[in-house]
Amino acid sequence: MHDMCRLGFLHLVIIATVKFLKLLSKDYRYERAKNVIFPMALPLQKRMHFQHSMSFQRHLKTLRVFSISTAAMFFLGTAFAQFRVEVSGVGLTQTPIALPAFKGEDIATQKIAAIVQADLERSGQFKAIDSAGLTYDETSRPVFAQWRTRKADALLTGSVARLPDGRFDVRFRLWDVVRAQDLGGKSFAVNASDLRLVAHRTADFVYEKLTGERSIFSTRIAYITKTGQRYQLWVADADGENPQAALSSSEPLISPSWSVAGVQLAYVSFESRKAVIYVHDLATGKRRMVANFKGSNSAPAWSPDARFIVATLSKEGGSQLYAVDIAGAVEPKRLLQSQSIDTEPVVSADGKQLYFVSDRGGAPQIYRVALNGSNAVGEPERVTFSGSFNISPALSADGKSLAYVSRVGGVFRLHLMDLNSGTSMALTDTDSDESPSFAPNGRLIIYATQMNGKEALMTTSLDGKVKAKLNASQGDIREPDWGPYQK
Amino acid sequence: LGAISKIALLFKYLKENAMNVLKTSYTTIGAIALTLLLAACGSSAKLDNAAVSDVKPKLVEQVASAKADDSKLAQVATGTVSSSASEGRKIEAVNLQTPPLLVTPPDGARTIYFDYDSFIVRPEFQAALEAHAKYLNADQTRKLMLEGHTDDRGGREYNLALGQKRAEAVQRALSLFGLGAGRVESVSFGKERPAGTGEDEATRAKNRRTELVYK
């Protein structure tokens, strides 16, 4: 009751102040005042909606400088610039957060705060505030005033210490700067090899506290690299770092696809001079053929129950879709009959829809058909109508968004369609985008593209405004697939 | 019957002539030679035009009865007579009365090139494909892989399907020369194994291909 009165009073004060400022100042100053004052009455999570106009205006000027300087830093290889995060356009909603280096992290092999910062910035929902020159003591409350002057809404503090057994003790605490509140913290005791994971889990904590949504920084991605004539399948952290080779071959590898549990990968290997689908157990390295029929076997897509994959086989002539039993107990079941190319199947997370690419209408377009278990039900319906060449569908976990590649004016660009309204838009201005894949929370898309004549992996926010290029050690990097949430 | 065999011999002669012309130089092919080439190596439609129409049914009967009466002998001699079905094949059956016995795969083109966004086997490759079909039918121990390829534009999986379509187009062309499906496997590498790298049209044209690989 008392709180509500206080809130009401505060509201009046805000209105009065805003009106007063409006009289005194120009519009932009009103905008500024509104953003400075109004959010104080709200929890940080809700305040985010009020940040964008101010934070964006504030950074608009520095934006061009930022992209140039970050590009330079990228090549210099500083800890800060492990990603080149590009921000473009207007209307961004980004929470300003200060992430000073964790106290004592110089002793650690990984710079925790920098990794957290890169994660949060890559999400498109956070803006890192420069914390140079400001100090803190992780054992006591921060001096909030000094962070407020830097326009930070949140502050992450932490420390790294060496334990007697050689492991690292990592602690962090998240603060709401505006309301001077402790938002919680965690501590980890880990080996040096797990420091990056700790940083990603810290970023997960911050993201989930401040957005109220599930976070994906500690998930993993799979991708393929080609270095000379060497093809390798990798599993890496969601930021592309900490890569571990799962397979190496002198013949091409394509189309890695995570099982729903995140313990197996299906992929296509040309090791026997033709396309054959394998399922690979990541923990043991054991792999087996699941589709090696006459002709080509490709484009594996897992069913949610992991009992079958939908794949493109040409065993009866033409590229057609089949449900292939993982156990190999029954013959592949042909899902559709067409005289055309049917390929690139995607099974929705609820297992009830099958999206695929078909040129049955003369040019490749994305279609969908209802699934009942491993049976297609009814006639396929066309999903994409704009553009004459649409391929490589990817579906968000909630089934509401479709990412795909559209050829427009001879170039291949990542597009996003809202499946409810049917509206779609290009997310990039690059020319050779390929194989999009959603993060499990549906807030980011990873895709392959070409930059400066080299294949690269990028992530983008769903509005296309925040993009980050993932580091590639050497050679070309391609065919990303974003894995599920980890336990 | 005498007239029929004369016609058959004439075709055989024309065809061999045309093959030689093809091998030596395209530039020396005159208008007449080109017509002969098309008649000999091209589609059956051309042959229909050239042949005397009322003779055809008898020819069919003759081949059919020869197959029925002496199918074993035909198979041993050629390996393809028994699988002849189309009109184009019927003409082949006559030629195969004295089959050229190849001991190594033919020197003719091992790579069939395609136009952009096309899956049509161009006429210039028909002679080479016929030679491959003949060879395979003569040596039943050999098998053929048809490896379809695309240029570098577009997604990997869709290109894999396009390459598959190119391999299967060549397989269909070979089947018209009597090569059974059991002797050949059509696969695709999509854009994974380009013949050359480069974004110019000449390079891309080299990459849109089906390679014939003997096993």
XYZ file of C-alpha atoms in Angstrom:
702
model
C 0.000 0.000 0.000
C 2.713 2.360 1.015
C 4.670 1.371 -2.112
C 1.742 2.068 -4.363
C 1.313 5.543 -2.885
C 4.978 6.173 -3.413
C 4.750 4.963 -6.994
C 1.744 7.199 -7.631
C 3.564 10.161 -6.192
C 6.633 9.388 -8.254
C 4.493 9.176 -11.344
C 3.118 12.650 -10.699
C 6.612 13.943 -10.184
C 7.658 12.397 -13.467
C 4.774 13.915 -15.383
C 5.428 17.290 -13.831
C 9.135 17.098 -14.533
C 8.609 15.957 -18.074
C 6.169 18.770 -18.736
C 8.559 21.235 -17.197
C 11.428 19.985 -19.298
C 9.263 19.969 -22.381
C 8.614 23.655 -21.870
C 12.272 24.368 -21.456
C 13.789 22.185 -24.055
C 13.672 20.893 -27.537
C 12.165 17.518 -28.366
C 15.346 15.557 -28.157
C 15.965 16.802 -24.667
C 12.489 15.691 -23.736
C 13.291 12.258 -25.106
C 16.431 12.167 -23.067
C 14.693 13.265 -19.912
C 11.937 10.745 -20.369
C 14.445 7.981 -20.641
C 16.519 9.083 -17.738
C 13.680 9.655 -15.345
C 10.878 7.327 -16.211
C 12.713 4.017 -16.051
C 13.656 4.559 -12.447
C 10.176 3.570 -11.397
C 10.324 0.238 -13.145
C 12.274 -2.979 -12.715
C 15.188 -3.276 -15.094
C 13.520 -5.916 -17.213
C 10.616 -3.607 -18.051
C 12.815 -0.575 -18.377
C 14.468 -2.101 -21.404
C 11.608 -0.952 -23.563
C 12.343 2.628 -22.722
C 15.992 2.501 -23.450
C 16.216 2.251 -27.134
C 15.605 5.765 -28.292
C 18.111 7.215 -25.903
C 20.781 4.585 -26.063
C 20.558 4.491 -29.790
C 20.787 8.232 -30.202
C 23.676 8.276 -27.859
C 25.535 5.717 -29.904
C 24.468 6.806 -33.331
C 27.368 9.181 -33.668
C 29.903 6.689 -32.470
C 28.461 3.923 -34.577
C 30.498 4.483 -37.704
C 33.655 4.945 -35.717
C 32.727 1.853 -33.756
C 32.493 -0.433 -36.742
C 35.799 0.757 -38.130
C 37.612 0.544 -34.842
C 36.171 -2.838 -33.955
C 37.263 -4.113 -37.335
C 40.750 -2.897 -36.573
C 40.671 -4.445 -33.125
C 39.479 -7.679 -34.630
C 42.680 -7.978 -36.583
C 44.791 -6.871 -33.663
C 43.216 -9.703 -31.734
C 42.512 -7.878 -28.519
C 40.417 -9.642 -25.925
C 37.592 -7.178 -26.427
C 37.255 -7.820 -30.098
C 36.803 -11.548 -30.330
C 33.641 -10.676 -32.251
C 32.973 -8.026 -34.707
C 29.524 -6.982 -33.634
C 27.874 -4.821 -36.229
C 24.944 -2.661 -35.312
C 22.865 -1.065 -38.004
C 19.507 0.613 -38.415
C 17.219 2.139 -35.847
C 14.758 0.964 -33.252
C 17.107 -1.149 -31.182
C 16.173 -2.060 -27.667
C 19.415 -2.542 -25.836
C 20.053 -2.557 -22.128
C 23.226 -0.676 -21.209
C 25.333 -2.865 -18.942
C 28.755 -2.293 -17.417
C 31.059 -5.314 -17.395
C 34.355 -4.365 -15.744
C 37.064 -7.029 -15.804
C 36.611 -9.586 -13.051
C 38.934 -8.864 -10.174
C 42.002 -11.073 -10.384
C 41.065 -12.510 -13.781
C 44.591 -11.798 -15.026
C 45.612 -15.089 -13.462
C 43.041 -16.963 -15.548
C 43.575 -18.088 -19.131
C 40.223 -16.630 -20.144
C 39.033 -13.069 -19.703
C 35.635 -13.803 -18.198
C 34.105 -10.328 -18.421
C 35.101 -9.930 -22.070
C 33.495 -13.255 -22.985
C 30.306 -12.300 -21.126
C 30.312 -8.948 -22.904
C 30.719 -10.539 -26.346
C 27.870 -12.961 -25.610
C 25.514 -10.233 -24.451
C 26.350 -7.868 -27.301
C 25.931 -10.606 -29.873
C 22.381 -11.184 -28.632
C 21.509 -7.707 -29.824
C 19.750 -6.953 -26.577
C 22.620 -5.433 -24.627
C 24.986 -2.555 -25.013
C 28.274 -2.674 -23.136
C 29.152 0.498 -21.242
C 32.760 1.563 -21.033
C 33.949 0.927 -17.498
C 37.488 2.195 -17.914
C 38.785 4.024 -14.893
C 36.038 2.815 -12.591
C 36.814 0.353 -9.850
C 34.757 -1.754 -7.531
C 35.187 -3.992 -4.564
C 33.383 -7.278 -5.123
C 32.923 -7.785 -1.399
C 30.824 -4.683 -0.879
C 28.030 -2.827 -2.650
C 29.103 -0.897 -5.733
C 29.094 2.893 -5.701
C 26.048 3.110 -7.946
C 26.345 6.825 -8.632
C 29.544 6.365 -10.620
C 27.873 3.727 -12.838
C 24.795 5.894 -13.267
C 26.913 8.709 -14.654
C 28.170 6.239 -17.241
C 24.505 5.530 -18.075
C 24.698 1.887 -17.120
C 21.439 0.260 -16.083
C 23.081 -2.939 -14.914
C 26.484 -3.891 -13.578
C 28.187 -7.258 -13.462
C 30.982 -7.624 -10.947
C 33.083 -10.681 -10.340
C 36.319 -12.180 -9.223
C 38.641 -15.014 -10.122
C 40.895 -16.716 -7.571
C 43.156 -19.755 -7.687
C 42.149 -22.588 -5.379
C 44.793 -24.700 -3.616
C 43.928 -27.675 -5.851
C 44.745 -25.610 -8.960
C 41.169 -24.968 -9.999
C 39.693 -21.507 -10.352
C 37.084 -19.987 -8.082
C 34.887 -17.705 -10.181
C 32.239 -15.554 -8.531
C 29.915 -12.944 -9.927
C 27.075 -10.688 -8.857
C 24.604 -8.798 -10.983
C 23.369 -5.365 -9.919
C 20.471 -3.179 -10.944
C 22.261 0.156 -11.046
C 19.175 2.323 -11.370
C 17.389 0.825 -8.387
C 20.590 -0.019 -6.516
C 19.543 -3.626 -6.128
C 21.361 -6.933 -5.887
C 19.978 -9.233 -8.594
C 21.855 -12.311 -7.413
C 25.074 -14.125 -8.172
C 26.803 -17.468 -8.432
C 30.134 -19.084 -7.830
C 31.926 -21.857 -9.690
C 35.013 -23.937 -8.934
C 36.344 -25.185 -12.261
C 39.395 -26.298 -14.193
C 41.012 -23.877 -16.602
C 39.417 -25.730 -19.530
C 35.952 -24.859 -18.237
C 36.522 -21.131 -17.762
C 34.841 -20.267 -21.058
C 31.836 -22.358 -20.100
C 31.666 -20.483 -16.795
C 31.695 -17.209 -18.705
C 28.849 -18.423 -20.947
C 26.844 -19.551 -17.916
C 27.421 -16.151 -16.348
C 26.118 -14.516 -19.529
C 23.122 -16.869 -19.383
C 22.400 -15.700 -15.823
C 22.557 -12.033 -16.820
C 20.450 -12.555 -19.925
C 17.771 -14.530 -18.135
C 17.585 -12.091 -15.201
C 17.303 -9.047 -17.410
C 15.165 -10.305 -20.288
C 13.056 -12.928 -18.539
C 13.770 -15.306 -21.419
C 15.791 -18.478 -21.680
C 19.390 -17.941 -22.720
C 21.504 -19.817 -25.273
C 25.117 -18.809 -24.569
C 26.089 -22.187 -23.128
C 24.574 -24.134 -26.020
C 26.771 -25.537 -28.773
C 26.955 -25.314 -32.517
C 28.197 -27.736 -35.154
C 29.853 -26.651 -38.366
C 32.159 -27.822 -41.140
C 35.508 -26.366 -42.111
C 37.437 -26.858 -45.311
C 41.154 -26.233 -45.118
C 42.916 -27.186 -48.332
C 41.446 -30.601 -49.135
C 40.701 -31.371 -45.486
C 37.075 -31.353 -44.324
C 36.338 -31.300 -40.614
C 33.195 -31.491 -38.540
C 33.414 -29.383 -35.387
C 31.392 -28.894 -32.260
C 32.022 -25.526 -30.639
C 30.571 -23.156 -28.065
C 27.743 -20.977 -29.341
C 30.278 -18.207 -29.978
C 32.279 -20.490 -32.278
C 35.122 -20.760 -29.758
C 36.501 -23.824 -28.019
C 36.038 -25.991 -31.132
C 36.437 -29.735 -30.850
C 36.870 -31.848 -33.964
C 34.385 -34.682 -34.247
C 35.438 -35.921 -37.676
C 38.098 -35.299 -40.263
C 37.924 -36.436 -43.880
C 39.558 -35.892 -47.233
C 36.116 -35.963 -48.849
C 33.360 -33.361 -48.426
C 31.131 -33.271 -45.355
C 27.840 -31.365 -45.367
C 24.545 -30.890 -43.543
C 25.291 -31.604 -39.878
C 22.077 -31.892 -37.890
C 21.784 -32.101 -34.102
C 19.617 -34.730 -32.496
C 17.018 -33.253 -30.167
C 18.901 -34.452 -27.088
C 22.123 -32.855 -28.329
C 24.190 -36.020 -28.038
C 24.319 -37.097 -31.681
C 24.894 -35.477 -35.033
C 23.576 -36.720 -38.334
C 25.492 -35.559 -41.395
C 26.329 -36.352 -44.989
C 29.780 -37.701 -45.795
C 31.172 -38.322 -49.273
C 33.924 -40.605 -47.971
C 32.726 -43.459 -50.216
C 32.554 -41.145 -53.253
C 28.837 -40.636 -52.831
C 26.510 -38.937 -50.369
C 25.848 -41.223 -47.389
C 24.118 -40.253 -44.128
C 25.837 -41.092 -40.862
C 24.777 -40.706 -37.248
C 27.650 -39.853 -34.953
C 27.636 -40.243 -31.192
C 29.658 -37.277 -29.954
C 30.660 -38.644 -26.572
C 32.030 -41.940 -27.900
C 32.928 -40.981 -31.473
C 31.029 -44.028 -32.690
C 29.415 -43.505 -36.051
C 27.236 -45.603 -38.290
C 25.575 -45.378 -41.657
C 21.851 -44.836 -41.457
C 21.216 -44.232 -45.161
C 23.471 -45.724 -47.831
C 21.054 -46.566 -50.583
C 21.669 -46.539 -54.299
C 22.145 -42.976 -55.473
C 22.471 -40.014 -53.110
C 21.457 -39.891 -49.459
C 21.347 -36.408 -47.963
C 19.679 -33.600 -46.001
C 19.044 -35.431 -42.706
C 16.494 -33.857 -40.336
C 15.686 -35.447 -36.985
C 12.227 -36.245 -35.783
C 11.598 -34.862 -32.264
C 11.446 -38.388 -30.822
C 14.785 -39.218 -32.538
C 13.295 -42.455 -33.880
C 13.655 -41.479 -37.510
C 15.203 -38.881 -39.716
C 13.603 -37.375 -42.741
C 16.124 -37.424 -45.570
C 16.431 -36.970 -49.307
C 17.114 -40.251 -51.098
C 17.362 -40.923 -54.809
C 17.085 -44.702 -54.590
C 13.970 -44.732 -56.765
C 15.205 -41.961 -59.067
C 14.797 -38.250 -58.435
C 15.436 -36.556 -55.099
C 12.562 -37.573 -52.848
C 11.767 -37.405 -49.129
C 11.784 -40.510 -46.955
C 11.394 -41.301 -43.287
C 14.503 -43.322 -42.429
C 14.366 -45.486 -39.313
C 17.359 -44.696 -37.084
C 17.531 -48.276 -35.845
C 17.512 -49.515 -39.440
C 14.782 -51.987 -38.558
C 12.409 -51.006 -41.362
C 12.895 -49.868 -44.925
C 12.775 -46.131 -45.581
C 9.234 -44.943 -46.074
C 8.632 -42.577 -48.969
C 6.740 -39.554 -47.671
C 5.690 -37.876 -50.906
C 5.439 -38.790 -54.570
C 6.557 -36.131 -56.982
C 8.254 -35.825 -60.332
C 10.195 -32.862 -58.979
C 13.061 -32.248 -56.598
C 11.928 -32.515 -52.985
C 14.697 -31.841 -50.455
C 15.922 -29.902 -47.390
C 13.321 -31.304 -44.984
C 12.765 -29.691 -41.575
C 10.554 -31.289 -38.926
C 8.832 -28.829 -36.585
C 9.625 -29.126 -32.873
C 6.169 -30.596 -32.199
C 6.698 -33.149 -34.967
C 3.475 -32.153 -36.704
C 4.777 -30.224 -39.703
C 7.313 -31.040 -42.357
C 8.799 -28.101 -44.240
C 10.800 -28.771 -47.380
C 12.018 -27.325 -50.652
C 10.454 -28.410 -53.917
C 10.635 -27.263 -57.516
C 7.259 -28.866 -58.272
C 5.997 -25.430 -59.302
C 8.887 -24.946 -61.744
C 11.288 -23.148 -59.392
C 12.398 -24.023 -55.872
C 9.987 -22.842 -53.183
C 9.342 -23.833 -49.583
C 6.358 -26.075 -48.908
C 4.925 -27.770 -45.857
C 2.877 -30.859 -45.267
C 1.259 -32.217 -42.092
C 3.057 -35.086 -40.370
C 1.472 -37.834 -38.327
C 4.363 -39.763 -36.850
C 6.391 -40.704 -39.903
C 3.510 -40.298 -42.348
C 2.773 -37.255 -44.471
C -0.898 -36.343 -44.334
C -2.715 -34.499 -47.104
C -1.303 -32.373 -49.872
C 1.716 -30.093 -49.442
C 0.947 -26.386 -49.367
C 3.260 -23.700 -50.617
C 4.698 -21.370 -47.962
C 6.912 -18.898 -49.856
C 5.384 -16.803 -52.608
C 7.647 -13.810 -53.031
C 10.756 -14.424 -55.096
C 11.393 -17.129 -57.660
C 14.036 -19.089 -55.757
C 13.627 -19.897 -52.057
C 15.616 -22.657 -50.367
C 17.122 -23.870 -47.057
C 14.247 -23.478 -44.593
C 14.882 -23.298 -40.833
C 12.120 -23.190 -38.270
C 12.125 -21.521 -34.858
C 11.307 -23.794 -31.926
C 7.925 -22.092 -31.415
C 7.084 -22.731 -35.059
C 6.296 -19.084 -35.681
C 9.305 -17.969 -37.708
C 10.816 -19.364 -40.875
C 14.343 -18.438 -41.920
C 15.313 -19.238 -45.488
C 17.574 -18.163 -48.323
C 16.058 -16.284 -51.231
C 17.727 -15.541 -54.523
C 16.936 -11.947 -55.359
C 18.571 -10.286 -58.339
C 21.127 -13.072 -58.633
C 22.298 -12.936 -55.004
C 21.404 -15.273 -52.160
C 20.178 -13.561 -48.985
C 18.943 -14.740 -45.639
C 15.256 -13.927 -45.180
C 12.878 -14.250 -42.257
C 9.172 -14.924 -42.589
C 6.560 -14.453 -39.905
C 4.473 -17.558 -40.547
C 1.323 -16.043 -39.040
C 1.222 -13.012 -41.289
C 3.228 -14.401 -44.194
C 5.346 -11.255 -44.341
C 9.050 -11.649 -44.900
C 12.137 -9.494 -45.074
C 15.806 -9.753 -45.914
C 18.071 -9.838 -42.858
C 21.387 -9.271 -44.613
C 23.004 -7.388 -47.453
C 25.530 -10.119 -48.256
C 25.419 -12.085 -51.512
C 26.043 -15.734 -50.690
C 24.098 -16.597 -47.545
C 23.495 -20.266 -46.800
C 22.085 -22.775 -44.310
C 20.401 -20.710 -41.563
C 19.695 -22.269 -38.165
C 17.838 -20.841 -35.168
C 19.188 -20.638 -31.651
C 16.964 -22.780 -29.427
C 15.355 -19.677 -27.906
C 14.568 -18.356 -31.376
C 16.297 -15.007 -30.766
C 19.322 -15.463 -33.003
C 19.990 -17.084 -36.344
C 23.351 -18.498 -37.327
C 24.134 -18.719 -41.033
C 27.007 -19.139 -43.461
C 28.055 -16.424 -45.848
C 31.064 -15.129 -47.753
C 33.174 -12.237 -46.573
C 36.257 -11.017 -48.399
C 36.298 -14.139 -50.530
C 36.238 -16.484 -47.531
C 33.398 -18.499 -46.132
C 32.349 -17.282 -42.692
C 29.721 -17.848 -40.026
C 27.557 -14.997 -38.796
C 24.857 -14.616 -36.222
C 22.064 -12.107 -36.586
C 19.240 -10.860 -34.426
C 15.789 -11.449 -35.887
C 15.494 -7.826 -36.977
C 18.798 -8.141 -38.850
C 20.242 -5.204 -36.946
C 22.876 -6.853 -34.805
C 25.286 -9.209 -36.492
C 28.469 -10.856 -35.317
C 31.078 -12.770 -37.267
C 32.337 -15.882 -35.560
C 36.040 -16.458 -35.418
C 37.415 -19.012 -37.809
C 40.904 -20.291 -37.243
C 41.784 -21.113 -40.832
C 40.154 -21.959 -44.117
C 36.480 -21.850 -44.920
C 33.790 -22.318 -42.283
C 30.300 -23.401 -43.299
C 27.170 -25.478 -42.683
C 26.327 -24.313 -39.145
C 23.647 -26.039 -37.087
C 22.686 -24.660 -33.704
C 22.354 -27.361 -31.065
C 19.611 -27.684 -28.447
C 19.679 -26.474 -24.834
C 22.239 -28.306 -22.737
C 21.302 -29.874 -19.445
C 14.512 -58.294 -96.504
C 17.409 -57.532 -98.837
C 16.262 -53.933 -99.021
C 16.123 -53.745 -95.271
C 19.659 -54.962 -94.795
C 20.850 -52.526 -97.436
C 19.243 -49.701 -95.563
C 20.799 -51.009 -92.401
C 24.234 -51.194 -93.968
C 23.835 -47.704 -95.350
C 23.039 -46.407 -91.884
C 25.952 -48.227 -90.426
C 28.244 -46.680 -93.017
C 26.849 -43.197 -92.518
C 27.150 -43.521 -88.820
C 30.756 -44.663 -88.792
C 31.570 -41.890 -91.159
C 29.931 -39.402 -88.886
C 31.802 -40.703 -85.878
C 35.099 -40.274 -87.683
C 34.197 -36.751 -88.652
C 33.298 -36.024 -85.068
C 36.623 -37.327 -83.850
C 38.814 -35.441 -86.316
C 37.455 -31.938 -86.316
C 34.191 -30.098 -85.913
C 35.326 -27.324 -88.175
C 35.412 -29.543 -91.234
C 31.848 -30.654 -90.825
C 29.826 -29.327 -93.712
C 26.115 -29.020 -93.795
C 25.675 -32.508 -95.250
C 27.986 -34.129 -92.766
C 26.103 -32.442 -89.950
C 22.864 -33.841 -91.259
C 24.369 -37.306 -91.387
C 25.720 -36.937 -87.894
C 22.346 -36.004 -86.536
C 20.719 -38.830 -88.444
C 23.204 -41.346 -87.129
C 23.762 -40.192 -83.578
C 20.791 -38.044 -82.808
C 17.302 -38.838 -81.748
C 15.066 -41.453 -83.254
C 12.824 -38.743 -84.664
C 15.478 -37.947 -87.247
C 15.705 -41.600 -88.178
C 11.977 -41.796 -88.647
C 12.167 -39.043 -91.189
C 14.941 -40.736 -93.100
C 13.595 -44.272 -93.022
C 10.957 -45.593 -95.369
C 7.926 -45.709 -93.204
C 6.329 -48.898 -94.522
C 9.524 -50.854 -93.976
C 9.628 -50.090 -90.294
C 7.049 -52.561 -89.022
C 8.849 -55.410 -90.754
C 12.092 -54.315 -89.168
C 10.447 -54.419 -85.797
C 9.164 -57.896 -86.482
C 12.536 -59.058 -87.627
C 14.346 -57.830 -84.558
C 11.646 -59.125 -82.297
C 11.676 -62.569 -83.826
C 15.440 -62.732 -83.805
C 15.273 -61.961 -80.124
C 12.687 -64.631 -79.510
C 14.366 -67.305 -81.610
C 17.914 -66.798 -80.670
C 17.983 -64.636 -77.588
C 20.887 -66.509 -76.039
C 23.071 -66.040 -79.040
C 22.136 -62.373 -79.279
C 22.994 -61.836 -75.662
C 26.365 -63.474 -75.954
C 27.163 -61.570 -79.082
C 26.128 -58.114 -77.959
C 24.564 -58.081 -74.584
C 22.120 -55.406 -75.568
C 19.768 -56.809 -78.127
C 17.556 -58.296 -75.468
C 17.067 -54.936 -73.827
C 16.224 -53.048 -76.981
C 12.896 -51.334 -76.703
C 12.749 -48.014 -78.453
C 12.949 -47.398 -82.170
C 16.404 -45.939 -81.721
C 17.518 -49.197 -80.218
C 16.112 -51.189 -83.078
C 18.487 -49.477 -85.429
C 21.263 -50.234 -82.989
C 20.434 -53.914 -83.053
C 21.257 -54.026 -86.720
C 24.586 -52.347 -86.160
C 25.420 -54.724 -83.375
C 25.461 -57.639 -85.815
C 29.151 -56.924 -85.992
C 29.822 -55.295 -82.653
C 33.109 -53.483 -82.136
C 34.794 -55.285 -79.262
C 36.263 -52.709 -76.932
C 38.798 -53.870 -74.425
C 39.175 -50.551 -72.607
C 36.587 -47.871 -71.911
C 36.132 -45.629 -74.947
C 38.284 -42.568 -75.370
C 35.213 -40.415 -75.975
C 34.134 -37.728 -73.558
C 34.047 -38.794 -69.915
C 32.457 -35.499 -68.929
C 29.080 -34.290 -70.108
C 28.568 -30.536 -69.735
C 25.272 -28.771 -69.159
C 23.881 -25.319 -69.811
C 22.949 -23.059 -66.898
C 19.899 -24.334 -65.030
C 19.606 -27.134 -67.592
C 19.416 -30.922 -67.375
C 19.356 -31.666 -71.083
C 22.165 -33.785 -72.535
C 23.359 -31.792 -75.521
C 23.482 -33.586 -78.937
C 27.253 -33.269 -79.138
C 27.608 -35.786 -76.285
C 25.298 -38.439 -77.722
C 28.024 -40.189 -79.706
C 30.291 -40.449 -76.696
C 27.465 -41.778 -74.533
C 26.598 -44.344 -77.144
C 30.204 -45.537 -77.159
C 30.133 -45.876 -73.359
C 26.884 -47.801 -73.507
C 28.336 -50.117 -76.130
C 31.432 -50.721 -74.105
C 29.494 -51.507 -70.952
C 27.195 -53.812 -72.813
C 30.205 -55.617 -74.247
C 31.922 -55.997 -70.884
C 29.380 -57.057 -68.292
C 31.963 -56.968 -65.509
C 32.250 -53.184 -65.558
C 29.967 -50.721 -63.831
C 29.585 -47.016 -64.224
C 29.178 -44.241 -61.677
C 27.572 -41.064 -62.957
C 28.635 -38.139 -60.772
C 26.534 -35.012 -61.192
C 27.991 -31.597 -60.366
C 26.782 -28.011 -60.285
C 28.367 -24.595 -60.276
C 28.992 -22.735 -57.020
C 25.807 -20.698 -56.804
C 23.156 -21.477 -54.198
C 22.759 -23.831 -51.252
C 24.659 -27.088 -50.888
C 21.698 -29.432 -50.508
C 19.679 -27.948 -53.347
C 22.744 -28.140 -55.559
C 23.132 -31.767 -54.529
C 19.622 -32.403 -55.861
C 20.411 -30.483 -59.062
C 23.580 -32.545 -59.580
C 21.542 -35.697 -59.012
C 19.173 -34.552 -61.746
C 22.131 -34.096 -64.120
C 23.494 -37.558 -63.329
C 20.085 -39.103 -63.896
C 19.691 -37.226 -67.185
C 22.877 -38.894 -68.426
C 21.637 -42.233 -67.116
C 18.452 -41.805 -69.163
C 20.486 -40.975 -72.262
C 22.563 -44.140 -71.722
C 19.434 -46.217 -71.245
C 18.292 -45.099 -74.699
C 21.436 -46.807 -75.955
C 20.427 -49.959 -74.156
C 22.339 -49.669 -70.901
C 20.374 -51.285 -68.105
C 19.790 -49.500 -64.779
C 21.610 -52.259 -62.937
C 24.904 -51.309 -64.560
C 24.967 -47.712 -63.494
C 24.574 -45.645 -60.331
C 23.715 -41.958 -60.467
C 25.082 -39.877 -57.595
C 25.743 -36.228 -56.978
C 28.458 -34.090 -55.501
C 26.427 -30.909 -55.865
C 28.854 -28.010 -55.681
C 31.306 -29.833 -53.411
C 33.808 -30.912 -56.061
C 34.118 -28.157 -58.624
C 36.317 -28.801 -61.649
C 37.622 -25.277 -61.234
C 37.195 -22.413 -58.829
C 36.279 -18.997 -60.088
C 33.187 -16.915 -60.463
C 33.510 -16.353 -64.203
C 31.017 -17.984 -66.539
C 33.664 -20.127 -68.271
C 34.586 -21.760 -64.959
C 30.977 -22.226 -63.980
C 30.229 -23.870 -67.330
C 33.063 -26.352 -66.640
C 31.521 -27.153 -63.267
C 28.006 -27.922 -64.549
C 28.727 -31.489 -65.538
C 28.259 -35.200 -65.101
C 31.403 -37.293 -64.905
C 31.444 -40.906 -66.025
C 33.573 -42.960 -63.642
C 34.218 -46.649 -64.324
C 34.326 -49.073 -61.458
